[in-house]
Amino acid sequence: MEPVKVFYNKKEYLETHTGNKVCRKSLIRGSHNIHLNGKCIISPGVVIRGDLAPVKIGKYTIFKEDVVLRPSYKRAKGKLKYITMQIGEHVLIEEGSIVCASKIGNNVHVGKNCIISHRCVLRDNCKIEDGAILSPDTEVPSFTIYGGKPATYLADMPDSTVFMHTELTQGYYNRFLPLA
Amino acid sequence: MWRATSWNPPYIHLQCGCGKEWGLEDMFFCFPCSKALCPYCVTEEIDSFYCRNCMENMPNTEAFAFKNKCARCFQCPACFSTLQILLNSTRQQKLYHFGCQSCYWDSMSLGLFGNSLNELLMSNQDYFMKDNPLQDQLKILIDTYKEACRNRRKIGVKYLQKETWTFEDLENSVQPKPLINPVQRIEHQSPGFDELLNEDINYNEITSMQQRLSNAGAQPRELNKASAQPIPLLTRRSKRCKYCKKYVVKPETNQSFSNPFKMENLLVYFFPRIYIREIKSNSLILLLINPTAAVAYIRLEGDKVPPSELHLDSYDPVMDLVTSEGSSLDESLIIEREKNTISIEVGKPSNDIWISAFWKFMRGQDVKEFEIKIHIKLA
Amino acid sequence: MSSARVESSRLGGGIDEEAVVIEIGSLYTKCGYSREALPRSIIRNPESLISLTHESSKEDYYPILRDFLQIIYLHKVQKSPKDSATILCEGLMAPRGLIEATVKILLEDLQVPILYIIMSNSLPLYTTGSYTGLLIDAGYFGVDILPIYEGIPIINSFVSADCGGKALLSSYKNILEASNPGHRFSLETVEDIVARLSIIPYGKLRKELQERPTANKIYNFIPLKHNRAISVDFKQRLIPESIFFGEYSQDSSNIAASILRSLQTCDIDTRKQLINSIIVSGGCAMMIGFMERLEEELLDLLHNEPDFSNIKPLADYVQINQTPYPRNLLTWIGASIFGSLPGLDRFSLNLETYQQKGLEDKLGRYYLFGDRPSLQEIYQTQNLPMERMRLSFIRL
């Protein structure tokens, strides 16, 4: 079936000149530390903790409702040091997930209600199933599907999902239109 | 095996030459044969191995020597997630040991710890040499049978046709023969009734089947006796066309390159994606999206579809001007044309529709053409 | 023919190279390389494969096995199917549709160069180093008893009893669902409970249970793949006893009695050697107390039952073989040893032969469901001299 258009209330969203659509109801701390590269969608309820460390987000990323982005930390000489969080392009993070990964690559699909713990590294083109809990320091290789509690390798992704996922995120952005 | 094809109606599937139906996302395209291939029509081969934790690439021979497991990374016996090397420093000494981040299992109780990283890894190697007695016993058995094969060939018929049998010979032939390397019988004392009643069993301390079978040699019954196993390696695989044996998909071994494939001939790049826009009582409106970088032509034939040749533009209007051979012959099917998509209306005889499509497209200087059947199921 | 023989010795499966050894059991599939002591990977069959039966045809098995065999080759054994020979173990009582679909997929779709098909019932004998033994395979499908004497399987004495893991798990499921109302258990959950909690009483425990049959102890826990806690009674831990070692006088299933009945049909001069070398393999043999109870039961029946009075003197020679290998993997390990011995050619099958002749019935249904002729008649119909026939059976 053809994907449908999603409409939003124009008053609720801020649109920047680079095409980012940020909802006013999202809780963004430290906005000077957060860099959005363009064409991102940030839905209501999203929490981004830029006050802890810089957060760099690539283009065409979509954060659905109630996602929490919190940079991870390292223990150095008894003190906590927060490290920069990097998110690549075409990343889709679905409702309710808590993401504390240190690096997320391009074309990643994170499912609903996932918990991605500190210092995790998600490489390009991977998928995390709904409800997965990744333990700290996990490294997810490319073209794999991880799921379960705790998350382990489940299966390999078919090669074409890269293209389909890119189309999914771009298409979602293009169909995210304001109510006239 | 995770496939992208969905079997929940309404769906649109393509029929491969071998007769099986697959979604567009799972299929490949072979250029020399000019044919669309389903996953069963490509043969998969293994190119290289890598560890899912340390991402280290291993060639075939090294992987076989390590039994297709990583040399440095281990997994927790309880939850199968990767083990971290933790430092437990008390005033007397610093101890390195393995620990799991998700279920808090640690290797101190098993005796796997060391004063330095190297010592820790060495202590683990000893632990894994426990397989060797089984392997030695196997070698003895193989040699015994090989020897016996040779002897039987030599003696063979003569043994059966023994001329004179004495009573001692008969007695000897029915006596049980001693076994090679007989294993000592271990007498298990049966637990008493009261002992069993008073025993406090923690269900989670007994291993499940999966935890037992991950360690095939020991198959421990208690979780505190289970040891850390090395992580099995994952593979990078390439696919070849079954008919002409040329590569269809070939992955890149070096992770740092931006494009993960050396060669990627997926059907999504060459055949239009078809979506159902609207289902009316007598007809269907389909949306076709041209993925190629030049003008392409499609001719549809089906039950309630009048044969007509349509053209689809690419997303680049400059390429359209350069490559077009003229517009469609028949514009009656087309409802809407926008950038590289067209919407067409086809008749709906039933909930199960078969349409034959002849697709002609250009890649660089070559013009490729192939036929494929489309199966649309609505309910 | 001669070119095929040269090719087979070059491609392995006998002397030089490692061959891939696959044993598709009823519940678990073991896969690995020949000449190695343990399989690389033991995986549970997909649910759709477990639920198929003897009546299912090749077409039913085909779609499930196509993906499953590809996973085995590319993810578990991690070898391209085209690169080396494969050894496939076929059980005597395995469904015909399974072996037909497997051979078709391996030869036509996965393009295995040479396939060796061997009968799996006699493979555990290779782990002992001798040629004589009474092989008992207690698996999920049932219990198979096959005596082999000096390398020749005594097919007339083959007994296949229905009391295996399948009967155990289904009766366990009914009992648990009755005592825990409102719960529905899957096969995997019941298997997990059996594997962790069940115990077969022997020795002192058996005597004490006969005096005090009731006990009041309940275990509460959350089993695998289940979301609520259930309770299991102490008595329910002892259910396997009634499935495998039921009361002989009440004509219930008893493995020891089946063994002795099979032994009674063997020739008199073979019985002493056979009962001296009892080899037990299979997943059910891994339960706590199974082996000890089996030995006790054999001695009990030999001493006390009038039906077995003619073999009573054999009680002094009862000996169950001890192996250092885990019992549920004995068949696979036997196949691994077998794969490194010379002379595998007569079991080979390649694509051309398969397309011309199809899958031949080596022992097949003729022996098991029709009138079983004696070995003498087999030799005459096969037109082979007796010595050749005997050597060929050595591999069965």
PDB file of N, CA and C in Angstrom, chain C residues 4-48:
ATOM      1  N   ALA C   4      34.172 -40.777 -11.505  1.00  0.00           N
ATOM      2  CA  ALA C   4      33.446 -40.346 -10.301  1.00  0.00           C
ATOM      3  C   ALA C   4      34.201 -40.783  -9.071  1.00  0.00           C
ATOM      4  N   ARG C   5      34.828 -41.963  -9.117  1.00  0.00           N
ATOM      5  CA  ARG C   5      35.551 -42.451  -7.950  1.00  0.00           C
ATOM      6  C   ARG C   5      36.765 -41.576  -7.670  1.00  0.00           C
ATOM      7  N   VAL C   6      37.472 -41.172  -8.722  1.00  0.00           N
ATOM      8  CA  VAL C   6      38.657 -40.318  -8.519  1.00  0.00           C
ATOM      9  C   VAL C   6      38.227 -39.002  -7.906  1.00  0.00           C
ATOM     10  N   GLU C   7      37.132 -38.455  -8.446  1.00  0.00           N
ATOM     11  CA  GLU C   7      36.656 -37.163  -7.946  1.00  0.00           C
ATOM     12  C   GLU C   7      36.300 -37.253  -6.477  1.00  0.00           C
ATOM     13  N   SER C   8      35.657 -38.384  -6.099  1.00  0.00           N
ATOM     14  CA  SER C   8      35.197 -38.453  -4.722  1.00  0.00           C
ATOM     15  C   SER C   8      36.374 -38.525  -3.762  1.00  0.00           C
ATOM     16  N   SER C   9      37.444 -39.246  -4.169  1.00  0.00           N
ATOM     17  CA  SER C   9      38.544 -39.319  -3.219  1.00  0.00           C
ATOM     18  C   SER C   9      39.272 -37.992  -3.132  1.00  0.00           C
ATOM     19  N   ARG C  10      39.212 -37.198  -4.234  1.00  0.00           N
ATOM     20  CA  ARG C  10      39.862 -35.894  -4.181  1.00  0.00           C
ATOM     21  C   ARG C  10      39.070 -34.912  -3.353  1.00  0.00           C
ATOM     22  N   LEU C  11      37.762 -34.996  -3.463  1.00  0.00           N
ATOM     23  CA  LEU C  11      36.950 -34.008  -2.764  1.00  0.00           C
ATOM     24  C   LEU C  11      36.738 -34.357  -1.304  1.00  0.00           C
ATOM     25  N   GLY C  12      37.304 -35.434  -0.861  1.00  0.00           N
ATOM     26  CA  GLY C  12      37.235 -35.682   0.578  1.00  0.00           C
ATOM     27  C   GLY C  12      36.117 -36.623   0.946  1.00  0.00           C
ATOM     28  N   GLY C  13      35.710 -36.568   2.181  1.00  0.00           N
ATOM     29  CA  GLY C  13      34.708 -37.481   2.675  1.00  0.00           C
ATOM     30  C   GLY C  13      35.293 -38.842   2.800  1.00  0.00           C
ATOM     31  N   GLY C  14      36.460 -38.970   3.242  1.00  0.00           N
ATOM     32  CA  GLY C  14      37.023 -40.296   3.426  1.00  0.00           C
ATOM     33  C   GLY C  14      38.396 -40.138   3.978  1.00  0.00           C
ATOM     34  N   ILE C  15      39.330 -39.730   3.162  1.00  0.00           N
ATOM     35  CA  ILE C  15      40.694 -39.839   3.624  1.00  0.00           C
ATOM     36  C   ILE C  15      41.336 -38.471   3.866  1.00  0.00           C
ATOM     37  N   ASP C  16      41.280 -37.590   2.861  1.00  0.00           N
ATOM     38  CA  ASP C  16      42.118 -36.405   2.998  1.00  0.00           C
ATOM     39  C   ASP C  16      41.433 -35.217   3.660  1.00  0.00           C
ATOM     40  N   GLU C  17      40.358 -34.743   3.050  1.00  0.00           N
ATOM     41  CA  GLU C  17      39.825 -33.480   3.540  1.00  0.00           C
ATOM     42  C   GLU C  17      38.679 -33.694   4.503  1.00  0.00           C
ATOM     43  N   GLU C  18      38.327 -32.601   5.188  1.00  0.00           N
ATOM     44  CA  GLU C  18      37.179 -32.679   6.080  1.00  0.00           C
ATOM     45  C   GLU C  18      35.892 -32.603   5.271  1.00  0.00           C
ATOM     46  N   ALA C  19      34.924 -33.377   5.673  1.00  0.00           N
ATOM     47  CA  ALA C  19      33.604 -33.289   5.057  1.00  0.00           C
ATOM     48  C   ALA C  19      32.647 -32.711   6.085  1.00  0.00           C
ATOM     49  N   VAL C  20      31.604 -32.094   5.592  1.00  0.00           N
ATOM     50  CA  VAL C  20      30.585 -31.552   6.490  1.00  0.00           C
ATOM     51  C   VAL C  20      29.664 -32.697   6.900  1.00  0.00           C
ATOM     52  N   VAL C  21      29.421 -32.867   8.188  1.00  0.00           N
ATOM     53  CA  VAL C  21      28.579 -33.961   8.678  1.00  0.00           C
ATOM     54  C   VAL C  21      27.316 -33.345   9.273  1.00  0.00           C
ATOM     55  N   ILE C  22      26.178 -33.723   8.751  1.00  0.00           N
ATOM     56  CA  ILE C  22      24.908 -33.177   9.232  1.00  0.00           C
ATOM     57  C   ILE C  22      24.024 -34.315   9.681  1.00  0.00           C
ATOM     58  N   GLU C  23      23.474 -34.201  10.883  1.00  0.00           N
ATOM     59  CA  GLU C  23      22.497 -35.189  11.324  1.00  0.00           C
ATOM     60  C   GLU C  23      21.231 -34.433  11.702  1.00  0.00           C
ATOM     61  N   ILE C  24      20.171 -34.629  10.925  1.00  0.00           N
ATOM     62  CA  ILE C  24      18.920 -33.936  11.212  1.00  0.00           C
ATOM     63  C   ILE C  24      18.085 -34.854  12.088  1.00  0.00           C
ATOM     64  N   GLY C  25      18.038 -34.549  13.384  1.00  0.00           N
ATOM     65  CA  GLY C  25      17.268 -35.380  14.283  1.00  0.00           C
ATOM     66  C   GLY C  25      15.819 -34.925  14.324  1.00  0.00           C
ATOM     67  N   SER C  26      15.050 -35.540  15.226  1.00  0.00           N
ATOM     68  CA  SER C  26      13.644 -35.154  15.306  1.00  0.00           C
ATOM     69  C   SER C  26      13.472 -33.828  16.011  1.00  0.00           C
ATOM     70  N   LEU C  27      14.353 -33.540  16.985  1.00  0.00           N
ATOM     71  CA  LEU C  27      14.199 -32.304  17.733  1.00  0.00           C
ATOM     72  C   LEU C  27      15.399 -31.378  17.537  1.00  0.00           C
ATOM     73  N   TYR C  28      16.584 -31.955  17.472  1.00  0.00           N
ATOM     74  CA  TYR C  28      17.796 -31.147  17.322  1.00  0.00           C
ATOM     75  C   TYR C  28      18.569 -31.594  16.101  1.00  0.00           C
ATOM     76  N   THR C  29      19.242 -30.645  15.480  1.00  0.00           N
ATOM     77  CA  THR C  29      20.118 -30.944  14.347  1.00  0.00           C
ATOM     78  C   THR C  29      21.542 -30.683  14.781  1.00  0.00           C
ATOM     79  N   LYS C  30      22.416 -31.686  14.551  1.00  0.00           N
ATOM     80  CA  LYS C  30      23.817 -31.536  14.913  1.00  0.00           C
ATOM     81  C   LYS C  30      24.617 -31.409  13.624  1.00  0.00           C
ATOM     82  N   CYS C  31      25.525 -30.445  13.553  1.00  0.00           N
ATOM     83  CA  CYS C  31      26.296 -30.251  12.329  1.00  0.00           C
ATOM     84  C   CYS C  31      27.722 -29.896  12.690  1.00  0.00           C
ATOM     85  N   GLY C  32      28.632 -30.312  11.835  1.00  0.00           N
ATOM     86  CA  GLY C  32      30.030 -30.015  12.092  1.00  0.00           C
ATOM     87  C   GLY C  32      30.883 -30.623  11.009  1.00  0.00           C
ATOM     88  N   TYR C  33      32.141 -30.865  11.322  1.00  0.00           N
ATOM     89  CA  TYR C  33      33.088 -31.409  10.364  1.00  0.00           C
ATOM     90  C   TYR C  33      33.506 -32.799  10.786  1.00  0.00           C
ATOM     91  N   SER C  34      33.839 -33.644   9.798  1.00  0.00           N
ATOM     92  CA  SER C  34      34.282 -34.990  10.142  1.00  0.00           C
ATOM     93  C   SER C  34      35.680 -34.908  10.723  1.00  0.00           C
ATOM     94  N   ARG C  35      36.040 -35.930  11.455  1.00  0.00           N
ATOM     95  CA  ARG C  35      37.312 -36.025  12.163  1.00  0.00           C
ATOM     96  C   ARG C  35      37.427 -35.066  13.333  1.00  0.00           C
ATOM     97  N   GLU C  36      36.337 -34.415  13.704  1.00  0.00           N
ATOM     98  CA  GLU C  36      36.385 -33.603  14.921  1.00  0.00           C
ATOM     99  C   GLU C  36      35.573 -34.308  15.995  1.00  0.00           C
ATOM    100  N   ALA C  37      35.956 -34.071  17.252  1.00  0.00           N
ATOM    101  CA  ALA C  37      35.348 -34.845  18.326  1.00  0.00           C
ATOM    102  C   ALA C  37      33.941 -34.395  18.663  1.00  0.00           C
ATOM    103  N   LEU C  38      33.613 -33.136  18.395  1.00  0.00           N
ATOM    104  CA  LEU C  38      32.296 -32.642  18.792  1.00  0.00           C
ATOM    105  C   LEU C  38      31.695 -31.840  17.648  1.00  0.00           C
ATOM    106  N   PRO C  39      30.368 -31.842  17.534  1.00  0.00           N
ATOM    107  CA  PRO C  39      29.788 -31.019  16.469  1.00  0.00           C
ATOM    108  C   PRO C  39      30.023 -29.544  16.753  1.00  0.00           C
ATOM    109  N   ARG C  40      30.128 -28.754  15.657  1.00  0.00           N
ATOM    110  CA  ARG C  40      30.356 -27.325  15.840  1.00  0.00           C
ATOM    111  C   ARG C  40      29.137 -26.661  16.456  1.00  0.00           C
ATOM    112  N   SER C  41      27.970 -27.156  16.108  1.00  0.00           N
ATOM    113  CA  SER C  41      26.776 -26.448  16.536  1.00  0.00           C
ATOM    114  C   SER C  41      25.606 -27.417  16.648  1.00  0.00           C
ATOM    115  N   ILE C  42      24.809 -27.240  17.685  1.00  0.00           N
ATOM    116  CA  ILE C  42      23.616 -28.076  17.890  1.00  0.00           C
ATOM    117  C   ILE C  42      22.445 -27.115  17.937  1.00  0.00           C
ATOM    118  N   ILE C  43      21.562 -27.187  16.962  1.00  0.00           N
ATOM    119  CA  ILE C  43      20.445 -26.240  16.939  1.00  0.00           C
ATOM    120  C   ILE C  43      19.129 -26.976  16.994  1.00  0.00           C
ATOM    121  N   ARG C  44      18.166 -26.307  17.583  1.00  0.00           N
ATOM    122  CA  ARG C  44      16.833 -26.866  17.687  1.00  0.00           C
ATOM    123  C   ARG C  44      16.144 -26.709  16.334  1.00  0.00           C
ATOM    124  N   ASN C  45      15.445 -27.743  15.902  1.00  0.00           N
ATOM    125  CA  ASN C  45      14.722 -27.653  14.637  1.00  0.00           C
ATOM    126  C   ASN C  45      13.632 -26.610  14.728  1.00  0.00           C
ATOM    127  N   PRO C  46      13.305 -25.929  13.615  1.00  0.00           N
ATOM    128  CA  PRO C  46      12.194 -24.975  13.682  1.00  0.00           C
ATOM    129  C   PRO C  46      10.883 -25.685  14.003  1.00  0.00           C
ATOM    130  N   GLU C  47       9.986 -24.966  14.640  1.00  0.00           N
ATOM    131  CA  GLU C  47       8.731 -25.579  15.104  1.00  0.00           C
ATOM    132  C   GLU C  47       7.974 -26.236  13.966  1.00  0.00           C
ATOM    133  N   SER C  48       8.019 -25.585  12.780  1.00  0.00           N
ATOM    134  CA  SER C  48       7.278 -26.154  11.661  1.00  0.00           C
ATOM    135  C   SER C  48       7.847 -27.497  11.242  1.00  0.00           C
TER     136      SER C  48
END
